[in-house]
Amino acid sequence: MVQRSLIPVLSLYLLPGLLLLPLSLTTTRAEKATPSAPIRVGTVKGGHVHPALCRAANGDLLAVYNEDGGGGKELLLSRSTDGGVTWSTSRPIPVIKDCSIYPGSLTTLRSGEIVLHWSCYRIDGKRRWRVPQFCTSRDHGVTWSPVTEIPLEDYTNYTCLRHPILELDSNHWVCPFYDRTVIYDRTSNSVTPFGDGRNHGMVPLVRTATGTLISGAPQSEAPVPVGKPGQMVYGLRSTDQGQSWQAMLNLPYFGVAGYDMNVLKSGDVVLTSILYGVGRDDEWAYELTLSHDEGKSWDTAKSVIIYNPGRPIKGRGWPRTVQIDDQTLGTLFYDLDPKQPDGPGVFFVRTPLSALKSDNH
């Protein structure tokens, strides 16, 4: 099944009777600037690999992922000092101990401090829940603070996040957990409701240069973990710090791996979305699209396909994008297809920003 907003896009690429996308989707306008070939960051085994990505204040790129997901015992970190062209050998983050890990996210705060989030699986008889934890680094990911556990009275099996936190100020972070959206106060190690109290779900939340908040919520309030679909809004915008929200009605289908959003230095917002096959729930390609008006509209005519292996992307990929420099974006994802060269891995693609922009932007 293809969500309505993707049907016009996919219809351009699908031949009758075929369920896959062609290998080359670049257009003449992008011939001068095209995404790089996938760069292997590391080799993995399988499961919830779920990579996270950030750009450190010194310009280094950090990639964190699980080598063997579904409860891995360590998170591996790889570093690039050349904009993602080459990557260091991945090493475990040593402060994480006694944890069956569900990977989370990386966030670079305005101060340059980096926050790494994840959740620990817990089991007691028939009860299952996850406990969110984080550590921080003040030296661009070289060393990490002791682990802090976010205190909640009612953890569930869906108390986890996969997107960067939203920094309100240095001590208050919005955490878009799957089962709740809350503000974490690091000074008191406590949580309070965010905005109007609704649950946005495990979605990206970003703030533009003017203070507008954009939520990737596909519904007006997320059911947990699944439930009868509520009011479909295809994204939300708020101009009053989350006290009220307006439906955007312009984001694509939010599948299992969702999508990613980031605010660029220019003020544009970049959406990293997934193209799905027709008649089946498989990820076939990743696409970047810009908004020049804080999410009110998306420049889909200039969208760029950055990864399309011509087959389903095994493991769903969970792509994450950051701005590398004034000219370049970088996207991290994983692909578990065992038949690809060197087997399952975590990969990185560099995309020139010029490939997504018209002469007017």
Coordinates of C-alpha atoms in Angstrom, one line a residue:
M1 CA 0.0 0.0 0.0
V2 CA 1.3 3.5 -0.8
Q3 CA 0.2 6.5 1.2
R4 CA -1.7 9.1 -1.0
S5 CA 1.1 11.7 -1.0
L6 CA 3.6 9.2 -2.5
I7 CA 1.3 7.9 -5.3
P8 CA 2.1 10.7 -7.7
V9 CA 5.9 10.3 -7.1
L10 CA 5.9 6.5 -7.5
S11 CA 3.7 6.5 -10.5
L12 CA 6.5 8.2 -12.4
Y13 CA 8.9 5.4 -11.6
L14 CA 6.9 2.2 -11.6
L15 CA 6.3 0.2 -14.8
P16 CA 3.1 -1.9 -15.0
G17 CA 3.4 -5.1 -13.1
L18 CA 6.7 -4.2 -11.4
L19 CA 7.1 -3.6 -7.7
L20 CA 10.5 -2.0 -7.7
L21 CA 12.1 1.4 -8.6
P22 CA 14.6 1.9 -11.4
L23 CA 18.2 2.1 -10.4
S24 CA 18.7 5.7 -11.6
L25 CA 16.3 8.4 -10.6
T26 CA 18.4 11.5 -11.1
T27 CA 17.2 14.1 -13.5
T28 CA 19.1 16.5 -15.8
R29 CA 18.8 19.3 -13.4
A30 CA 20.9 17.3 -10.8
E31 CA 23.5 16.0 -13.2
K32 CA 26.0 18.6 -11.9
A33 CA 25.4 17.6 -8.3
T34 CA 24.3 14.1 -7.3
P35 CA 24.5 12.0 -4.1
S36 CA 27.6 9.9 -3.5
A37 CA 27.7 6.2 -3.7
P38 CA 27.0 4.6 -0.3
I39 CA 30.0 4.6 2.0
R40 CA 30.3 1.7 4.4
V41 CA 30.6 2.9 8.0
G42 CA 30.6 -0.6 9.6
T43 CA 29.5 -4.2 9.2
V44 CA 26.6 -5.4 11.3
K45 CA 24.8 -8.7 12.0
G46 CA 21.1 -7.8 12.2
G47 CA 18.1 -6.8 14.4
H48 CA 17.6 -3.3 15.8
V49 CA 20.8 -1.8 14.4
H50 CA 19.1 1.7 14.3
P51 CA 21.9 4.1 13.7
A52 CA 22.1 7.7 15.1
L53 CA 24.0 10.6 13.7
C54 CA 25.2 14.0 14.7
R55 CA 27.7 16.7 13.7
A56 CA 30.0 17.7 16.6
A57 CA 30.9 21.3 17.2
N58 CA 34.4 20.7 15.8
G59 CA 33.0 19.4 12.5
D60 CA 33.4 15.7 13.2
L61 CA 30.6 13.4 12.3
L62 CA 29.6 10.7 14.9
A63 CA 27.7 7.6 14.0
V64 CA 26.4 5.3 16.8
Y65 CA 24.7 2.0 16.2
N66 CA 24.1 -1.5 17.5
E67 CA 26.1 -4.3 15.8
D68 CA 23.6 -7.0 16.8
G69 CA 20.2 -5.5 17.6
G70 CA 17.2 -6.7 19.5
G71 CA 19.0 -6.3 22.8
G72 CA 22.6 -5.7 22.0
K73 CA 25.0 -5.2 25.0
E74 CA 26.9 -2.3 23.6
L75 CA 26.6 0.7 21.3
L76 CA 29.4 1.3 18.8
L77 CA 30.7 4.7 17.8
S78 CA 32.4 5.5 14.6
R79 CA 33.9 8.9 13.7
S80 CA 34.5 10.8 10.5
T81 CA 36.9 13.8 10.4
D82 CA 36.5 14.4 6.6
G83 CA 32.8 14.9 6.2
G84 CA 31.8 11.3 6.0
V85 CA 34.2 10.2 3.2
T86 CA 36.0 7.8 5.6
W87 CA 35.1 6.4 9.0
S88 CA 37.1 5.1 12.0
T89 CA 36.8 1.6 13.2
S90 CA 33.8 1.4 15.5
R91 CA 34.4 1.1 19.2
P92 CA 32.0 0.5 22.2
I93 CA 31.0 3.4 24.3
P94 CA 32.4 2.2 27.6
V95 CA 30.0 3.9 30.1
I96 CA 27.0 1.8 29.0
K97 CA 26.8 -1.4 31.2
D98 CA 24.2 -3.9 32.3
C99 CA 21.8 -2.9 29.6
S100 CA 20.0 -4.8 26.9
I101 CA 20.0 -1.9 24.4
Y102 CA 17.4 -0.4 22.1
P103 CA 19.3 2.3 20.2
G104 CA 18.2 5.9 20.5
S105 CA 19.6 9.2 19.1
L106 CA 22.4 11.7 19.1
T107 CA 21.9 15.5 19.6
T108 CA 24.4 18.3 19.5
L109 CA 23.3 21.0 21.9
R110 CA 23.8 24.7 21.2
S111 CA 26.7 24.7 23.7
G112 CA 28.5 21.9 21.7
E113 CA 27.7 19.3 24.3
I114 CA 26.5 16.0 22.8
V115 CA 23.6 13.9 24.2
L116 CA 23.4 10.2 23.4
H117 CA 20.0 8.5 24.2
W118 CA 19.0 4.9 24.3
S119 CA 16.6 2.6 26.2
C120 CA 17.2 -0.5 28.3
Y121 CA 14.9 -3.5 27.9
R122 CA 13.6 -4.8 31.3
I123 CA 11.6 -8.0 32.0
D124 CA 9.9 -9.2 35.2
G125 CA 7.8 -12.2 34.6
K126 CA 5.2 -11.2 32.0
R127 CA 5.8 -7.5 32.4
R128 CA 8.1 -5.9 29.8
W129 CA 9.2 -2.3 29.8
R130 CA 12.0 0.0 28.6
V131 CA 14.0 2.5 30.7
P132 CA 15.4 5.6 28.8
Q133 CA 18.9 6.6 29.6
F134 CA 21.5 9.0 28.3
C135 CA 25.1 10.2 28.7
T136 CA 26.8 13.3 27.5
S137 CA 30.1 14.4 26.0
R138 CA 31.8 17.8 26.2
D139 CA 34.8 16.8 24.0
H140 CA 33.1 15.9 20.8
G141 CA 32.4 12.3 21.7
V142 CA 35.9 11.3 22.9
T143 CA 34.8 10.7 26.5
W144 CA 31.3 10.3 28.0
S145 CA 29.7 11.2 31.3
P146 CA 28.2 8.5 33.6
V147 CA 24.8 7.2 32.6
T148 CA 21.7 9.1 33.7
E149 CA 18.3 7.3 33.9
I150 CA 15.3 9.4 33.1
P151 CA 12.8 8.9 36.0
L152 CA 9.3 7.9 35.2
E153 CA 6.6 6.3 37.4
D154 CA 5.0 4.3 34.7
Y155 CA 7.6 2.9 32.2
T156 CA 6.1 0.9 29.4
N157 CA 7.5 -1.3 26.6
Y158 CA 7.3 1.8 24.4
T159 CA 9.2 4.3 26.5
C160 CA 11.9 4.8 23.9
L161 CA 12.9 7.4 21.3
R162 CA 14.7 7.3 17.9
H163 CA 15.0 11.0 17.1
P164 CA 17.1 13.8 18.5
I165 CA 15.8 15.6 21.6
L166 CA 14.5 19.2 21.1
E167 CA 16.5 21.6 23.1
L168 CA 14.3 24.3 24.6
D169 CA 17.2 25.6 26.7
S170 CA 20.4 24.1 28.1
N171 CA 18.5 22.4 30.9
H172 CA 15.2 21.5 29.3
W173 CA 14.8 19.0 26.5
V174 CA 11.7 17.7 24.8
C175 CA 11.9 13.9 24.5
P176 CA 9.5 12.4 21.9
F177 CA 9.1 9.0 23.3
Y178 CA 6.9 6.5 21.6
D179 CA 4.4 6.4 24.5
R180 CA 4.6 10.1 25.6
T181 CA 6.1 13.5 24.8
V182 CA 7.6 15.2 27.8
I183 CA 10.1 17.9 28.9
Y184 CA 13.1 16.5 30.8
D185 CA 14.6 18.9 33.3
R186 CA 18.3 17.9 33.8
T187 CA 18.7 20.2 36.8
S188 CA 16.1 18.4 38.8
N189 CA 16.2 15.1 36.9
S190 CA 12.4 15.2 36.4
V191 CA 9.8 15.3 33.6
T192 CA 6.8 17.5 33.0
P193 CA 4.2 17.5 30.2
F194 CA 5.2 19.2 26.9
G195 CA 2.9 21.9 25.4
D196 CA -0.7 20.9 25.4
G197 CA 0.1 17.5 26.8
R198 CA -0.6 15.4 23.6
N199 CA 1.5 12.4 22.6
H200 CA 3.2 13.1 19.3
G201 CA 4.7 9.6 19.2
M202 CA 8.2 8.5 18.2
V203 CA 8.6 11.3 15.6
P204 CA 11.0 14.1 14.8
L205 CA 10.4 17.5 16.5
V206 CA 12.3 20.5 15.3
R207 CA 12.3 24.3 15.9
T208 CA 12.9 26.8 13.1
A209 CA 14.9 30.0 13.4
T210 CA 11.7 32.0 14.1
G211 CA 10.7 29.6 16.9
T212 CA 8.0 27.7 15.0
L213 CA 7.8 24.1 16.1
I214 CA 7.3 21.3 13.5
S215 CA 6.2 17.8 14.6
G216 CA 6.3 14.8 12.4
A217 CA 3.2 13.4 14.0
P218 CA 1.0 11.6 11.4
Q219 CA -2.0 11.8 13.7
S220 CA -3.4 14.5 16.0
E221 CA -2.5 12.3 19.0
A222 CA -0.5 9.1 18.7
P223 CA -2.1 5.8 19.8
V224 CA 0.3 3.5 21.8
P225 CA 1.5 1.2 20.5
V226 CA -1.1 0.9 17.8
G227 CA -4.8 1.5 17.8
K228 CA -7.7 2.8 15.9
P229 CA -6.4 5.6 13.6
G230 CA -7.4 9.0 14.9
Q231 CA -7.5 12.3 13.1
M232 CA -4.8 12.2 10.3
V233 CA -2.9 15.5 10.2
Y234 CA 0.3 14.5 8.3
G235 CA 2.4 16.8 10.4
L236 CA 1.8 19.5 13.0
R237 CA 3.0 23.2 13.4
S238 CA 3.0 25.4 16.5
T239 CA 3.8 29.0 16.8
D240 CA 3.2 29.2 20.6
Q241 CA 5.7 26.7 22.0
G242 CA 3.4 23.7 21.6
Q243 CA 0.3 25.1 23.4
S244 CA -1.7 24.7 20.2
W245 CA -1.0 22.9 17.0
Q246 CA -2.2 23.2 13.4
A247 CA -2.4 20.3 10.9
M248 CA 0.2 20.5 8.1
L249 CA -1.5 17.9 5.8
N250 CA 1.6 17.6 3.7
L251 CA 4.0 15.0 5.2
P252 CA 4.3 11.6 3.5
Y253 CA 3.2 8.2 4.9
F254 CA 4.9 7.5 8.3
G255 CA 5.8 3.8 8.1
V256 CA 7.6 1.7 10.7
A257 CA 10.9 3.5 10.2
G258 CA 9.2 6.9 10.0
Y259 CA 11.2 9.8 8.5
D260 CA 13.6 12.4 9.7
M261 CA 13.6 16.3 9.7
N262 CA 16.3 18.8 10.3
V263 CA 16.6 22.6 10.2
L264 CA 19.4 23.8 8.0
K265 CA 21.7 26.9 8.5
S266 CA 19.8 28.6 5.7
G267 CA 16.5 28.2 7.6
D268 CA 15.2 25.6 5.2
V269 CA 13.9 22.3 6.6
V270 CA 15.1 19.0 5.1
L271 CA 12.8 16.0 5.2
T272 CA 14.3 12.5 4.8
S273 CA 11.5 10.2 3.7
I274 CA 11.1 6.6 2.6
L275 CA 9.5 5.5 -0.7
Y276 CA 7.4 2.3 -0.3
G277 CA 6.5 -0.4 -2.8
V278 CA 3.1 -0.8 -4.2
G279 CA 1.0 -3.4 -2.5
R280 CA 3.6 -4.2 0.1
D281 CA 5.1 -2.6 3.2
D282 CA 8.7 -2.5 2.1
E283 CA 11.2 0.3 2.0
W284 CA 12.5 0.8 -1.6
A285 CA 14.4 4.1 -1.6
Y286 CA 15.2 7.2 0.5
E287 CA 14.5 10.7 -0.6
L288 CA 15.5 14.2 0.5
T289 CA 13.0 17.2 0.1
L290 CA 13.3 20.8 1.2
S291 CA 10.8 23.2 2.7
H292 CA 11.6 26.9 2.2
D293 CA 8.7 28.1 4.4
E294 CA 9.0 26.3 7.7
G295 CA 7.0 23.2 6.7
K296 CA 4.0 25.0 5.1
S297 CA 5.0 23.4 1.8
W298 CA 7.6 21.0 0.4
D299 CA 9.6 21.5 -2.8
T300 CA 8.8 18.0 -4.2
A301 CA 9.7 19.0 -7.7
K302 CA 13.3 19.2 -6.5
S303 CA 13.3 16.0 -4.3
V304 CA 16.4 13.8 -4.7
I305 CA 16.6 10.0 -4.4
I306 CA 19.8 9.3 -2.4
Y307 CA 19.6 5.5 -2.1
N308 CA 17.8 3.0 -4.2
P309 CA 19.3 -0.5 -4.4
G310 CA 16.6 -1.7 -6.8
R311 CA 15.2 -4.1 -4.1
P312 CA 13.6 -3.8 -0.7
I313 CA 16.0 -2.3 1.9
K314 CA 16.4 -5.0 4.5
G315 CA 15.8 -4.0 8.1
R316 CA 14.0 -0.8 7.1
G317 CA 17.1 1.3 7.4
W318 CA 16.0 4.2 9.7
P319 CA 17.8 7.0 7.7
R320 CA 19.1 10.0 9.6
T321 CA 20.4 13.2 8.0
V322 CA 22.6 16.1 9.2
Q323 CA 24.1 19.1 7.6
I324 CA 27.9 18.6 7.1
D325 CA 28.8 22.0 5.8
D326 CA 27.2 24.9 3.8
Q327 CA 27.2 22.8 0.7
T328 CA 26.6 19.2 1.8
L329 CA 24.1 16.9 3.6
G330 CA 24.9 13.5 5.0
T331 CA 22.5 10.6 5.6
L332 CA 23.2 7.5 7.7
F333 CA 21.2 4.3 7.4
Y334 CA 21.6 0.5 7.5
D335 CA 20.8 -2.3 5.0
L336 CA 20.7 -5.9 6.1
D337 CA 20.6 -7.5 2.7
P338 CA 23.1 -10.5 3.0
K339 CA 23.7 -10.5 -0.8
Q340 CA 25.2 -7.1 -1.0
P341 CA 29.0 -6.8 -1.2
D342 CA 30.5 -7.5 2.3
G343 CA 27.0 -8.3 3.7
P344 CA 24.8 -6.3 6.1
G345 CA 26.1 -2.9 7.0
V346 CA 25.7 0.8 8.1
F347 CA 26.2 3.2 5.3
F348 CA 26.6 6.9 4.7
V349 CA 25.6 9.0 1.6
R350 CA 26.8 12.6 0.9
T351 CA 24.4 14.8 -1.0
P352 CA 25.3 18.3 -2.4
L353 CA 22.6 20.8 -1.3
S354 CA 22.7 22.2 -4.8
A355 CA 21.0 19.0 -6.0
L356 CA 17.9 20.0 -4.0
K357 CA 17.7 23.7 -4.9
S358 CA 16.4 25.6 -7.9
D359 CA 18.0 28.8 -9.1
N360 CA 15.7 30.7 -6.9
H361 CA 16.9 29.1 -3.6

